[in-house]
PDB file of C-alpha atoms in Angstrom:
ATOM      1  CA  MET W   1      25.291  84.312 -42.072  1.00  0.00           C
ATOM      2  CA  SER W   2      24.453  84.392 -45.787  1.00  0.00           C
ATOM      3  CA  ILE W   3      21.690  82.201 -47.193  1.00  0.00           C
ATOM      4  CA  PRO W   4      23.104  78.931 -48.647  1.00  0.00           C
ATOM      5  CA  LYS W   5      23.085  78.701 -52.424  1.00  0.00           C
ATOM      6  CA  ILE W   6      22.307  75.196 -53.700  1.00  0.00           C
ATOM      7  CA  ILE W   7      22.507  74.107 -57.327  1.00  0.00           C
ATOM      8  CA  VAL W   8      20.651  70.952 -58.398  1.00  0.00           C
ATOM      9  CA  THR W   9      20.932  68.620 -61.378  1.00  0.00           C
ATOM     10  CA  THR W  10      18.065  66.247 -62.111  1.00  0.00           C
ATOM     11  CA  GLY W  11      20.111  63.581 -63.917  1.00  0.00           C
ATOM     12  CA  GLU W  12      18.527  61.396 -66.573  1.00  0.00           C
ATOM     13  CA  PRO W  13      15.502  63.361 -67.852  1.00  0.00           C
ATOM     14  CA  SER W  14      13.555  60.224 -68.829  1.00  0.00           C
ATOM     15  CA  GLY W  15      13.715  58.897 -65.265  1.00  0.00           C
ATOM     16  CA  ILE W  16      12.365  60.115 -61.942  1.00  0.00           C
ATOM     17  CA  GLY W  17      15.013  62.814 -61.447  1.00  0.00           C
ATOM     18  CA  PRO W  18      12.726  65.616 -62.652  1.00  0.00           C
ATOM     19  CA  ASP W  19       9.819  64.102 -60.679  1.00  0.00           C
ATOM     20  CA  VAL W  20      11.552  63.940 -57.305  1.00  0.00           C
ATOM     21  CA  PHE W  21      13.084  67.386 -57.749  1.00  0.00           C
ATOM     22  CA  LEU W  22       9.706  68.959 -58.510  1.00  0.00           C
ATOM     23  CA  MET W  23       8.026  67.083 -55.666  1.00  0.00           C
ATOM     24  CA  SER W  24      10.761  68.206 -53.263  1.00  0.00           C
ATOM     25  CA  GLN W  25      10.121  71.846 -54.098  1.00  0.00           C
ATOM     26  CA  LYS W  26       6.776  71.776 -52.312  1.00  0.00           C
ATOM     27  CA  ASN W  27       8.895  72.158 -49.166  1.00  0.00           C
ATOM     28  CA  ASN W  28      10.258  75.469 -47.963  1.00  0.00           C
ATOM     29  CA  TYR W  29      14.036  75.534 -47.656  1.00  0.00           C
ATOM     30  CA  ASN W  30      16.043  78.300 -46.044  1.00  0.00           C
ATOM     31  CA  ALA W  31      18.255  78.466 -49.108  1.00  0.00           C
ATOM     32  CA  LYS W  32      18.427  79.774 -52.646  1.00  0.00           C
ATOM     33  CA  ILE W  33      17.858  76.779 -54.920  1.00  0.00           C
ATOM     34  CA  SER W  34      18.442  76.738 -58.651  1.00  0.00           C
ATOM     35  CA  VAL W  35      18.137  73.752 -60.967  1.00  0.00           C
ATOM     36  CA  VAL W  36      20.202  73.213 -64.130  1.00  0.00           C
ATOM     37  CA  SER W  37      17.752  71.853 -66.656  1.00  0.00           C
ATOM     38  CA  ASP W  38      15.926  72.351 -69.895  1.00  0.00           C
ATOM     39  CA  ILE W  39      13.046  74.392 -68.511  1.00  0.00           C
ATOM     40  CA  SER W  40      10.575  72.734 -70.899  1.00  0.00           C
ATOM     41  CA  ILE W  41      11.376  69.288 -69.453  1.00  0.00           C
ATOM     42  CA  LEU W  42      10.409  70.493 -65.978  1.00  0.00           C
ATOM     43  CA  GLN W  43       7.305  72.258 -67.251  1.00  0.00           C
ATOM     44  CA  GLU W  44       6.118  69.170 -69.120  1.00  0.00           C
ATOM     45  CA  ARG W  45       6.820  66.870 -66.151  1.00  0.00           C
ATOM     46  CA  ALA W  46       5.038  69.190 -63.741  1.00  0.00           C
ATOM     47  CA  GLU W  47       2.004  69.152 -66.012  1.00  0.00           C
ATOM     48  CA  ILE W  48       2.032  65.341 -66.131  1.00  0.00           C
ATOM     49  CA  LEU W  49       2.327  65.170 -62.335  1.00  0.00           C
ATOM     50  CA  LYS W  50      -0.284  67.903 -61.877  1.00  0.00           C
ATOM     51  CA  LEU W  51       2.123  70.025 -59.865  1.00  0.00           C
ATOM     52  CA  LYS W  52       1.630  73.770 -60.108  1.00  0.00           C
ATOM     53  CA  PHE W  53       4.777  75.892 -60.217  1.00  0.00           C
ATOM     54  CA  ASN W  54       5.920  79.100 -61.802  1.00  0.00           C
ATOM     55  CA  PHE W  55       9.091  78.556 -63.817  1.00  0.00           C
ATOM     56  CA  GLU W  56      11.607  81.360 -64.142  1.00  0.00           C
ATOM     57  CA  GLU W  57      14.836  81.267 -66.106  1.00  0.00           C
ATOM     58  CA  VAL W  58      17.811  82.788 -64.251  1.00  0.00           C
ATOM     59  CA  SER W  59      21.543  83.056 -64.808  1.00  0.00           C
ATOM     60  CA  SER W  60      22.693  83.747 -61.246  1.00  0.00           C
ATOM     61  CA  PHE W  61      21.607  83.319 -57.639  1.00  0.00           C
ATOM     62  CA  GLU W  62      21.221  87.080 -57.304  1.00  0.00           C
ATOM     63  CA  GLU W  63      18.056  86.766 -59.402  1.00  0.00           C
ATOM     64  CA  ILE W  64      16.470  84.309 -56.945  1.00  0.00           C
ATOM     65  CA  ASN W  65      13.949  85.569 -54.409  1.00  0.00           C
ATOM     66  CA  ILE W  66      13.283  82.921 -51.755  1.00  0.00           C
ATOM     67  CA  ASP W  67      10.082  84.701 -50.736  1.00  0.00           C
ATOM     68  CA  ARG W  68       8.511  83.757 -54.057  1.00  0.00           C
ATOM     69  CA  LYS W  69       6.921  80.449 -53.146  1.00  0.00           C
ATOM     70  CA  GLU W  70       5.940  77.866 -55.748  1.00  0.00           C
ATOM     71  CA  THR W  71       8.613  79.206 -58.130  1.00  0.00           C
ATOM     72  CA  ILE W  72      11.277  77.026 -59.761  1.00  0.00           C
ATOM     73  CA  PHE W  73      14.387  79.011 -60.659  1.00  0.00           C
ATOM     74  CA  CYS W  74      16.042  77.339 -63.624  1.00  0.00           C
ATOM     75  CA  ILE W  75      19.415  77.723 -65.329  1.00  0.00           C
ATOM     76  CA  HIS W  76      18.259  76.707 -68.771  1.00  0.00           C
ATOM     77  CA  VAL W  77      20.210  74.147 -70.802  1.00  0.00           C
ATOM     78  CA  LYS W  78      18.572  73.080 -74.045  1.00  0.00           C
ATOM     79  CA  ASN W  79      18.161  69.372 -74.736  1.00  0.00           C
ATOM     80  CA  ASP W  80      17.780  68.674 -78.459  1.00  0.00           C
ATOM     81  CA  ASN W  81      16.409  65.190 -77.819  1.00  0.00           C
ATOM     82  CA  LYS W  82      12.682  64.668 -77.239  1.00  0.00           C
ATOM     83  CA  VAL W  83      12.274  63.391 -73.680  1.00  0.00           C
ATOM     84  CA  ILE W  84       9.622  60.749 -73.033  1.00  0.00           C
ATOM     85  CA  PRO W  85       9.206  59.660 -69.408  1.00  0.00           C
ATOM     86  CA  GLY W  86      10.131  56.009 -69.110  1.00  0.00           C
ATOM     87  CA  ASN W  87      12.054  55.824 -72.405  1.00  0.00           C
ATOM     88  CA  ILE W  88      15.833  55.919 -71.895  1.00  0.00           C
ATOM     89  CA  SER W  89      17.815  57.356 -74.795  1.00  0.00           C
ATOM     90  CA  GLU W  90      21.578  57.621 -75.052  1.00  0.00           C
ATOM     91  CA  ASN W  91      20.913  60.860 -76.947  1.00  0.00           C
ATOM     92  CA  ASN W  92      20.262  62.462 -73.554  1.00  0.00           C
ATOM     93  CA  SER W  93      23.813  61.735 -72.377  1.00  0.00           C
ATOM     94  CA  ARG W  94      25.469  64.900 -73.673  1.00  0.00           C
ATOM     95  CA  TYR W  95      22.730  66.987 -72.077  1.00  0.00           C
ATOM     96  CA  VAL W  96      23.048  65.152 -68.742  1.00  0.00           C
ATOM     97  CA  LEU W  97      26.814  65.711 -68.600  1.00  0.00           C
ATOM     98  CA  LYS W  98      26.466  69.339 -69.661  1.00  0.00           C
ATOM     99  CA  THR W  99      24.080  70.087 -66.794  1.00  0.00           C
ATOM    100  CA  LEU W 100      26.479  68.390 -64.405  1.00  0.00           C
ATOM    101  CA  ASP W 101      29.488  70.302 -65.768  1.00  0.00           C
ATOM    102  CA  ILE W 102      27.691  73.636 -65.327  1.00  0.00           C
ATOM    103  CA  ALA W 103      26.743  72.808 -61.743  1.00  0.00           C
ATOM    104  CA  ILE W 104      30.294  71.699 -60.907  1.00  0.00           C
ATOM    105  CA  ASP W 105      31.644  74.903 -62.453  1.00  0.00           C
ATOM    106  CA  PHE W 106      29.284  76.977 -60.291  1.00  0.00           C
ATOM    107  CA  CYS W 107      30.669  75.263 -57.192  1.00  0.00           C
ATOM    108  CA  GLU W 108      34.312  75.570 -58.231  1.00  0.00           C
ATOM    109  CA  LYS W 109      33.856  79.285 -58.874  1.00  0.00           C
ATOM    110  CA  LYS W 110      32.088  79.705 -55.497  1.00  0.00           C
ATOM    111  CA  ILE W 111      28.924  80.894 -57.267  1.00  0.00           C
ATOM    112  CA  SER W 112      27.104  78.026 -55.560  1.00  0.00           C
ATOM    113  CA  ASP W 113      27.846  76.633 -52.098  1.00  0.00           C
ATOM    114  CA  ALA W 114      26.869  73.041 -52.881  1.00  0.00           C
ATOM    115  CA  ILE W 115      25.624  70.720 -55.593  1.00  0.00           C
ATOM    116  CA  VAL W 116      22.798  68.179 -55.241  1.00  0.00           C
ATOM    117  CA  THR W 117      22.616  65.567 -57.986  1.00  0.00           C
ATOM    118  CA  GLY W 118      19.728  63.495 -59.262  1.00  0.00           C
ATOM    119  CA  PRO W 119      20.058  59.925 -60.592  1.00  0.00           C
ATOM    120  CA  VAL W 120      21.728  59.113 -63.900  1.00  0.00           C
ATOM    121  CA  ASN W 121      21.713  56.040 -66.107  1.00  0.00           C
ATOM    122  CA  LYS W 122      25.372  54.978 -66.266  1.00  0.00           C
ATOM    123  CA  ALA W 123      24.842  52.405 -69.012  1.00  0.00           C
ATOM    124  CA  SER W 124      23.170  54.974 -71.273  1.00  0.00           C
ATOM    125  CA  ILE W 125      26.037  57.450 -70.833  1.00  0.00           C
ATOM    126  CA  LEU W 126      28.697  54.786 -71.379  1.00  0.00           C
ATOM    127  CA  SER W 127      26.955  53.443 -74.480  1.00  0.00           C
ATOM    128  CA  SER W 128      26.999  56.943 -75.967  1.00  0.00           C
ATOM    129  CA  GLY W 129      30.807  56.894 -75.879  1.00  0.00           C
ATOM    130  CA  HIS W 130      31.433  59.019 -72.789  1.00  0.00           C
ATOM    131  CA  SER W 131      33.641  57.844 -69.934  1.00  0.00           C
ATOM    132  CA  PHE W 132      31.388  57.790 -66.874  1.00  0.00           C
ATOM    133  CA  TYR W 133      31.317  55.242 -64.046  1.00  0.00           C
ATOM    134  CA  GLY W 134      29.378  57.313 -61.561  1.00  0.00           C
ATOM    135  CA  HIS W 135      28.896  60.816 -60.202  1.00  0.00           C
ATOM    136  CA  THR W 136      31.536  60.288 -57.518  1.00  0.00           C
ATOM    137  CA  GLU W 137      34.305  59.396 -59.952  1.00  0.00           C
ATOM    138  CA  TYR W 138      33.252  61.999 -62.531  1.00  0.00           C
ATOM    139  CA  ILE W 139      33.195  64.856 -60.021  1.00  0.00           C
ATOM    140  CA  GLU W 140      36.529  63.773 -58.548  1.00  0.00           C
ATOM    141  CA  ARG W 141      38.150  63.946 -61.991  1.00  0.00           C
ATOM    142  CA  LYS W 142      36.711  67.427 -62.484  1.00  0.00           C
ATOM    143  CA  VAL W 143      37.560  69.021 -59.118  1.00  0.00           C
ATOM    144  CA  GLY W 144      40.392  66.882 -57.721  1.00  0.00           C
ATOM    145  CA  GLY W 145      40.730  65.486 -54.238  1.00  0.00           C
ATOM    146  CA  ASN W 146      40.374  61.927 -52.972  1.00  0.00           C
ATOM    147  CA  ALA W 147      36.679  61.130 -53.286  1.00  0.00           C
ATOM    148  CA  ILE W 148      35.062  58.831 -50.744  1.00  0.00           C
ATOM    149  CA  MET W 149      31.433  57.780 -51.087  1.00  0.00           C
ATOM    150  CA  MET W 150      29.345  57.983 -47.921  1.00  0.00           C
ATOM    151  CA  ILE W 151      25.773  56.639 -47.808  1.00  0.00           C
ATOM    152  CA  HIS W 152      23.869  57.789 -44.760  1.00  0.00           C
ATOM    153  CA  SER W 153      20.582  58.079 -42.945  1.00  0.00           C
ATOM    154  CA  GLN W 154      19.773  59.703 -39.632  1.00  0.00           C
ATOM    155  CA  GLN W 155      20.791  56.484 -37.874  1.00  0.00           C
ATOM    156  CA  ASN W 156      23.768  55.210 -39.888  1.00  0.00           C
ATOM    157  CA  ARG W 157      26.712  56.428 -41.943  1.00  0.00           C
ATOM    158  CA  ILE W 158      28.605  54.045 -44.218  1.00  0.00           C
ATOM    159  CA  ALA W 159      31.741  55.166 -46.077  1.00  0.00           C
ATOM    160  CA  LEU W 160      33.290  53.062 -48.838  1.00  0.00           C
ATOM    161  CA  LEU W 161      36.996  52.441 -49.301  1.00  0.00           C
ATOM    162  CA  THR W 162      36.313  51.400 -52.905  1.00  0.00           C
ATOM    163  CA  THR W 163      33.382  52.525 -55.039  1.00  0.00           C
ATOM    164  CA  HIS W 164      32.292  51.390 -58.508  1.00  0.00           C
ATOM    165  CA  ILE W 165      35.029  48.896 -59.324  1.00  0.00           C
ATOM    166  CA  PRO W 166      34.758  45.164 -60.078  1.00  0.00           C
ATOM    167  CA  LEU W 167      34.927  42.918 -57.025  1.00  0.00           C
ATOM    168  CA  SER W 168      37.982  41.228 -58.557  1.00  0.00           C
ATOM    169  CA  ASP W 169      39.872  44.550 -58.284  1.00  0.00           C
ATOM    170  CA  VAL W 170      38.965  45.323 -54.666  1.00  0.00           C
ATOM    171  CA  ARG W 171      41.896  43.462 -53.091  1.00  0.00           C
ATOM    172  CA  ASN W 172      44.413  45.402 -55.222  1.00  0.00           C
ATOM    173  CA  PHE W 173      43.029  48.703 -53.931  1.00  0.00           C
ATOM    174  CA  ILE W 174      43.243  47.752 -50.257  1.00  0.00           C
ATOM    175  CA  ASN W 175      46.660  48.935 -49.127  1.00  0.00           C
ATOM    176  CA  GLU W 176      48.020  50.930 -46.213  1.00  0.00           C
ATOM    177  CA  GLU W 177      48.155  54.234 -48.093  1.00  0.00           C
ATOM    178  CA  ASN W 178      44.572  54.107 -49.359  1.00  0.00           C
ATOM    179  CA  LEU W 179      43.213  52.976 -46.001  1.00  0.00           C
ATOM    180  CA  ARG W 180      45.190  55.574 -44.063  1.00  0.00           C
ATOM    181  CA  ASP W 181      44.075  58.391 -46.370  1.00  0.00           C
ATOM    182  CA  ALA W 182      40.417  57.312 -46.226  1.00  0.00           C
ATOM    183  CA  ILE W 183      40.297  57.193 -42.423  1.00  0.00           C
ATOM    184  CA  LYS W 184      41.956  60.606 -42.129  1.00  0.00           C
ATOM    185  CA  ILE W 185      39.537  62.157 -44.628  1.00  0.00           C
ATOM    186  CA  ILE W 186      36.518  60.619 -42.893  1.00  0.00           C
ATOM    187  CA  ASN W 187      37.721  61.883 -39.513  1.00  0.00           C
ATOM    188  CA  MET W 188      38.238  65.418 -40.841  1.00  0.00           C
ATOM    189  CA  GLU W 189      34.969  65.564 -42.798  1.00  0.00           C
ATOM    190  CA  LEU W 190      32.795  64.381 -39.910  1.00  0.00           C
ATOM    191  CA  LYS W 191      34.298  67.121 -37.776  1.00  0.00           C
ATOM    192  CA  MET W 192      33.643  69.765 -40.449  1.00  0.00           C
ATOM    193  CA  LYS W 193      30.318  68.713 -41.949  1.00  0.00           C
ATOM    194  CA  PHE W 194      28.616  67.126 -38.937  1.00  0.00           C
ATOM    195  CA  LYS W 195      30.360  69.026 -36.117  1.00  0.00           C
ATOM    196  CA  ILE W 196      31.326  65.760 -34.391  1.00  0.00           C
ATOM    197  CA  LYS W 197      34.273  66.581 -32.136  1.00  0.00           C
ATOM    198  CA  ASN W 198      35.827  63.116 -31.941  1.00  0.00           C
ATOM    199  CA  PRO W 199      34.235  60.805 -34.538  1.00  0.00           C
ATOM    200  CA  LYS W 200      34.206  57.117 -33.650  1.00  0.00           C
ATOM    201  CA  ILE W 201      35.110  55.210 -36.817  1.00  0.00           C
ATOM    202  CA  LEU W 202      34.575  51.460 -37.142  1.00  0.00           C
ATOM    203  CA  VAL W 203      36.485  49.626 -39.881  1.00  0.00           C
ATOM    204  CA  CYS W 204      35.258  46.429 -41.528  1.00  0.00           C
ATOM    205  CA  GLY W 205      37.506  43.524 -42.236  1.00  0.00           C
ATOM    206  CA  LEU W 206      37.773  42.340 -45.807  1.00  0.00           C
ATOM    207  CA  ASN W 207      37.373  38.616 -45.179  1.00  0.00           C
ATOM    208  CA  PRO W 208      34.652  36.618 -43.404  1.00  0.00           C
ATOM    209  CA  HIS W 209      34.892  37.028 -39.611  1.00  0.00           C
ATOM    210  CA  ALA W 210      37.499  39.758 -40.223  1.00  0.00           C
ATOM    211  CA  GLY W 211      40.019  37.122 -41.224  1.00  0.00           C
ATOM    212  CA  GLU W 212      39.580  34.918 -38.124  1.00  0.00           C
ATOM    213  CA  ASN W 213      43.014  35.907 -36.804  1.00  0.00           C
ATOM    214  CA  GLY W 214      44.682  35.169 -40.133  1.00  0.00           C
ATOM    215  CA  TYR W 215      43.077  31.805 -40.820  1.00  0.00           C
ATOM    216  CA  ILE W 216      40.632  33.212 -43.407  1.00  0.00           C
ATOM    217  CA  GLY W 217      42.795  35.736 -45.232  1.00  0.00           C
ATOM    218  CA  ILE W 218      45.735  37.903 -44.202  1.00  0.00           C
ATOM    219  CA  GLU W 219      44.619  41.415 -45.220  1.00  0.00           C
ATOM    220  CA  GLU W 220      43.404  42.213 -41.711  1.00  0.00           C
ATOM    221  CA  LYS W 221      46.717  41.260 -40.092  1.00  0.00           C
ATOM    222  CA  LYS W 222      49.006  42.705 -42.763  1.00  0.00           C
ATOM    223  CA  ILE W 223      47.179  45.915 -43.738  1.00  0.00           C
ATOM    224  CA  ILE W 224      44.103  46.892 -41.739  1.00  0.00           C
ATOM    225  CA  GLU W 225      45.256  46.275 -38.156  1.00  0.00           C
ATOM    226  CA  PRO W 226      48.616  48.110 -38.530  1.00  0.00           C
ATOM    227  CA  VAL W 227      46.929  51.203 -40.010  1.00  0.00           C
ATOM    228  CA  ILE W 228      44.310  51.287 -37.252  1.00  0.00           C
ATOM    229  CA  LYS W 229      47.016  51.014 -34.568  1.00  0.00           C
ATOM    230  CA  GLU W 230      49.054  53.771 -36.218  1.00  0.00           C
ATOM    231  CA  LEU W 231      46.118  56.181 -36.499  1.00  0.00           C
ATOM    232  CA  SER W 232      44.869  55.368 -33.009  1.00  0.00           C
ATOM    233  CA  PHE W 233      48.308  56.349 -31.714  1.00  0.00           C
ATOM    234  CA  GLU W 234      47.909  59.649 -33.589  1.00  0.00           C
ATOM    235  CA  GLY W 235      44.653  60.316 -31.725  1.00  0.00           C
ATOM    236  CA  ILE W 236      42.019  59.227 -34.252  1.00  0.00           C
ATOM    237  CA  ASN W 237      39.129  57.344 -32.648  1.00  0.00           C
ATOM    238  CA  VAL W 238      39.231  54.352 -35.016  1.00  0.00           C
ATOM    239  CA  HIS W 239      38.486  50.700 -34.203  1.00  0.00           C
ATOM    240  CA  GLY W 240      38.605  47.337 -35.959  1.00  0.00           C
ATOM    241  CA  PRO W 241      38.811  45.384 -38.117  1.00  0.00           C
ATOM    242  CA  LEU W 242      35.350  44.076 -37.306  1.00  0.00           C
ATOM    243  CA  PRO W 243      33.288  41.374 -39.080  1.00  0.00           C
ATOM    244  CA  ALA W 244      31.025  42.880 -41.718  1.00  0.00           C
ATOM    245  CA  ASP W 245      28.094  40.607 -40.889  1.00  0.00           C
ATOM    246  CA  THR W 246      27.734  41.946 -37.324  1.00  0.00           C
ATOM    247  CA  ILE W 247      29.220  45.436 -37.471  1.00  0.00           C
ATOM    248  CA  LEU W 248      25.821  47.162 -37.735  1.00  0.00           C
ATOM    249  CA  ASN W 249      25.012  45.743 -34.301  1.00  0.00           C
ATOM    250  CA  GLU W 250      27.851  47.682 -32.686  1.00  0.00           C
ATOM    251  CA  LYS W 251      26.788  50.448 -30.302  1.00  0.00           C
ATOM    252  CA  LYS W 252      27.703  54.135 -30.244  1.00  0.00           C
ATOM    253  CA  TYR W 253      29.679  54.734 -33.429  1.00  0.00           C
ATOM    254  CA  ASP W 254      29.589  57.643 -35.857  1.00  0.00           C
ATOM    255  CA  ILE W 255      30.531  55.912 -39.107  1.00  0.00           C
ATOM    256  CA  ILE W 256      31.515  52.539 -40.550  1.00  0.00           C
ATOM    257  CA  LEU W 257      34.199  52.204 -43.231  1.00  0.00           C
ATOM    258  CA  SER W 258      33.241  49.389 -45.603  1.00  0.00           C
ATOM    259  CA  MET W 259      35.888  47.767 -47.798  1.00  0.00           C
ATOM    260  CA  TYR W 260      33.732  47.591 -50.928  1.00  0.00           C
ATOM    261  CA  HIS W 261      30.409  48.755 -52.351  1.00  0.00           C
ATOM    262  CA  ASP W 262      28.171  45.742 -51.648  1.00  0.00           C
ATOM    263  CA  GLN W 263      29.682  44.723 -48.297  1.00  0.00           C
ATOM    264  CA  ILE W 264      27.421  46.721 -45.943  1.00  0.00           C
ATOM    265  CA  LEU W 265      25.188  48.740 -48.280  1.00  0.00           C
ATOM    266  CA  PRO W 266      22.649  45.958 -49.013  1.00  0.00           C
ATOM    267  CA  ALA W 267      21.704  45.837 -45.326  1.00  0.00           C
ATOM    268  CA  LEU W 268      21.582  49.620 -45.019  1.00  0.00           C
ATOM    269  CA  LYS W 269      19.441  50.013 -48.137  1.00  0.00           C
ATOM    270  CA  PHE W 270      17.073  47.321 -46.936  1.00  0.00           C
ATOM    271  CA  ILE W 271      16.549  49.266 -43.709  1.00  0.00           C
ATOM    272  CA  ASN W 272      16.409  52.850 -45.021  1.00  0.00           C
ATOM    273  CA  PHE W 273      16.081  52.782 -48.820  1.00  0.00           C
ATOM    274  CA  ASN W 274      13.859  55.810 -49.457  1.00  0.00           C
ATOM    275  CA  SER W 275      15.583  58.173 -47.016  1.00  0.00           C
ATOM    276  CA  LEU W 276      19.283  57.621 -47.785  1.00  0.00           C
ATOM    277  CA  VAL W 277      21.638  60.349 -48.966  1.00  0.00           C
ATOM    278  CA  ASN W 278      24.863  59.891 -50.921  1.00  0.00           C
ATOM    279  CA  THR W 279      27.536  62.422 -49.893  1.00  0.00           C
ATOM    280  CA  THR W 280      30.981  62.696 -51.463  1.00  0.00           C
ATOM    281  CA  LEU W 281      33.743  63.243 -48.918  1.00  0.00           C
ATOM    282  CA  GLY W 282      37.315  64.255 -49.727  1.00  0.00           C
ATOM    283  CA  ILE W 283      36.647  66.725 -52.548  1.00  0.00           C
ATOM    284  CA  PRO W 284      36.906  70.542 -52.436  1.00  0.00           C
ATOM    285  CA  ILE W 285      33.194  71.125 -53.048  1.00  0.00           C
ATOM    286  CA  ILE W 286      30.060  70.056 -51.167  1.00  0.00           C
ATOM    287  CA  ARG W 287      28.136  67.399 -53.043  1.00  0.00           C
ATOM    288  CA  THR W 288      25.127  65.386 -51.931  1.00  0.00           C
ATOM    289  CA  SER W 289      22.845  63.187 -53.979  1.00  0.00           C
ATOM    290  CA  VAL W 290      19.837  60.956 -53.934  1.00  0.00           C
ATOM    291  CA  ASP W 291      20.732  57.338 -53.255  1.00  0.00           C
ATOM    292  CA  HIS W 292      18.494  55.653 -55.789  1.00  0.00           C
ATOM    293  CA  GLY W 293      18.459  55.047 -59.493  1.00  0.00           C
ATOM    294  CA  THR W 294      16.446  56.497 -62.334  1.00  0.00           C
ATOM    295  CA  ALA W 295      13.445  54.159 -61.716  1.00  0.00           C
ATOM    296  CA  ILE W 296      12.380  54.453 -65.345  1.00  0.00           C
ATOM    297  CA  ASP W 297       9.136  52.586 -64.745  1.00  0.00           C
ATOM    298  CA  LEU W 298       8.008  55.220 -62.215  1.00  0.00           C
ATOM    299  CA  ALA W 299       8.810  58.322 -64.282  1.00  0.00           C
ATOM    300  CA  GLY W 300       5.745  60.496 -64.764  1.00  0.00           C
ATOM    301  CA  THR W 301       3.496  58.192 -62.719  1.00  0.00           C
ATOM    302  CA  ASN W 302       3.282  60.183 -59.459  1.00  0.00           C
ATOM    303  CA  GLN W 303       4.539  57.086 -57.628  1.00  0.00           C
ATOM    304  CA  ALA W 304       8.143  58.204 -57.061  1.00  0.00           C
ATOM    305  CA  ASN W 305       9.296  58.947 -53.523  1.00  0.00           C
ATOM    306  CA  SER W 306      11.068  62.313 -53.117  1.00  0.00           C
ATOM    307  CA  GLU W 307      12.347  61.751 -49.549  1.00  0.00           C
ATOM    308  CA  SER W 308      15.914  61.065 -50.630  1.00  0.00           C
ATOM    309  CA  MET W 309      16.019  64.253 -52.730  1.00  0.00           C
ATOM    310  CA  GLU W 310      14.545  66.291 -49.871  1.00  0.00           C
ATOM    311  CA  ASN W 311      17.103  64.850 -47.459  1.00  0.00           C
ATOM    312  CA  ALA W 312      19.947  65.492 -49.896  1.00  0.00           C
ATOM    313  CA  ILE W 313      18.942  69.155 -50.232  1.00  0.00           C
ATOM    314  CA  ASN W 314      18.554  69.594 -46.476  1.00  0.00           C
ATOM    315  CA  MET W 315      21.884  67.866 -45.851  1.00  0.00           C
ATOM    316  CA  ALA W 316      23.659  70.140 -48.336  1.00  0.00           C
ATOM    317  CA  ILE W 317      22.180  73.186 -46.599  1.00  0.00           C
ATOM    318  CA  ASN W 318      23.319  71.882 -43.205  1.00  0.00           C
ATOM    319  CA  PHE W 319      26.837  71.205 -44.481  1.00  0.00           C
ATOM    320  CA  VAL W 320      27.115  74.747 -45.819  1.00  0.00           C
ATOM    321  CA  LYS W 321      25.958  76.189 -42.509  1.00  0.00           C
ATOM    322  CA  ASN W 322      28.276  73.965 -40.441  1.00  0.00           C
ATOM    323  CA  ILE W 323      31.338  74.733 -42.547  1.00  0.00           C
ATOM    324  CA  ASN W 324      30.628  78.467 -42.567  1.00  0.00           C
ATOM    325  CA  ALA W 325      29.848  78.602 -38.831  1.00  0.00           C
TER     326      ALA W 325
END
């Protein structure tokens, strides 16, 4: 089996993206890893953090030698804006999107097997005039597919039916077609990426107490229950709708499908914040990410935690191996 090729973007250069990437590279990965970045940004941040690396500019994975430890292989993209750790500037936005576009292009052209993304500042990108509501949506527009966000740790996997949309719009998105498609994608992806033969999928209700048999909302009776019955008949191991406030106490499940972003994630992030990985299901490329923000106040301080980045890289490598097996 060939060695996985992983391309990384560090996101907002003024935040902890460069920090956690550099810190993660103290580990040895059985993969060829290249980062899309202005090489001077990484060199300057490594000096601030007192991390010793050799930096080598490359244009392809063929130039990477995994036996050369303590070497960062960088696909150089110049940033014309002076980067100061802790100081967000919308002038970085074009650079951030360019690094992301290059990494996506590498994956679409099969030059890279997977992309791992660092944190971005959405407000900064939007204020610069670009349309960007999150990595998940941006990558979906670029590569196609039906993107589903999955936040996961070793103990829990949470998929989201809706992602970065206002709460007032959630109800309009919850229909039989969207729910059916999401459950089918989740079932297929867990088989492919995690090698789970018959994934057990739990589905949240939308309303308190999963609608209380129709007395607290009708979405469960009209939409969620019929889809679950239909897909169960087709052989998918799906169950629900279950109350969101107790669903994490259920035993022996492989994934939970949450109706909206803040329904289950606050509890999961309280339990496992530093170790979580954000994986995009339903798109034709492998993409994992850290599950934290830019943490501007920690940039360049040596106080950032790189566990999420390390887990995202390891998860991408595992996905490549599982799919190619």
